[in-house]
C-alpha angles and dihedrals in degrees: 000000000000091000093052091049090056091048090051092051092047091050091050092053092043092056094044097044123107120214103265122195115188098170141100116015133335149138123266109228124193116229119196104232149109099201127061094209097051098035113112134194084231086073093064109143101176144305142249121277126217092275091051098254126135113259134168097224117359097088116181128210113242126196123213116218106233093208133057125333088027094209129156130238137184131209086279096055145264119348130224148156090222101075104120090196088073126083117276121227095249093169087073120069088223094045103086089101097026105107128192118266107265139173124211138162098236096051119108109211120225138187090276088065095057118127123198142163131233122236108238097045114122089230137022097273115174124233134181137190117007100353092306102158102159131080136199129230123180101197133022104234124241121228111297092007127105132206133193125265121209133188111262109253126186141165141137092313095046115030097168139022111299116267111274093020129107125226112223143177125223113232120198108225099194113216102170 
């Protein structure tokens, strides 16, 4: 019985899944949304620039390493949430050590910087860590201005996105 339940669930996901290709090069677009099923590419609010910041129009091309640790880099360098020189998300009780996504030439990427997608999503949304597929932006940038992007953290002290912030998904817009 247990085995057939797993087969049924797998079949359901297999029929609902969209071909997802998180490889090569692409842009990372930010989609305003807090639900994978109802999120739409029509809700695109910007993208990431070469330094990893949220911008409305200066989209960078990122390249995914196709071998371990499967990280992404831009023309500036490797990208990570662990760069302590970047602003922390201090509006979140868990954000004291949650640094903005940032790309730089002298940064050596590690397994903690891996991005991936999940089969079954309607789109190629990017996740990191332990199925953490949402991100946090405080301000929507104006034209020619950038703003930081943090990983979305929650727990008993912070059940939702912090007040004044926007919860977003990262969509891989494959270019090559």
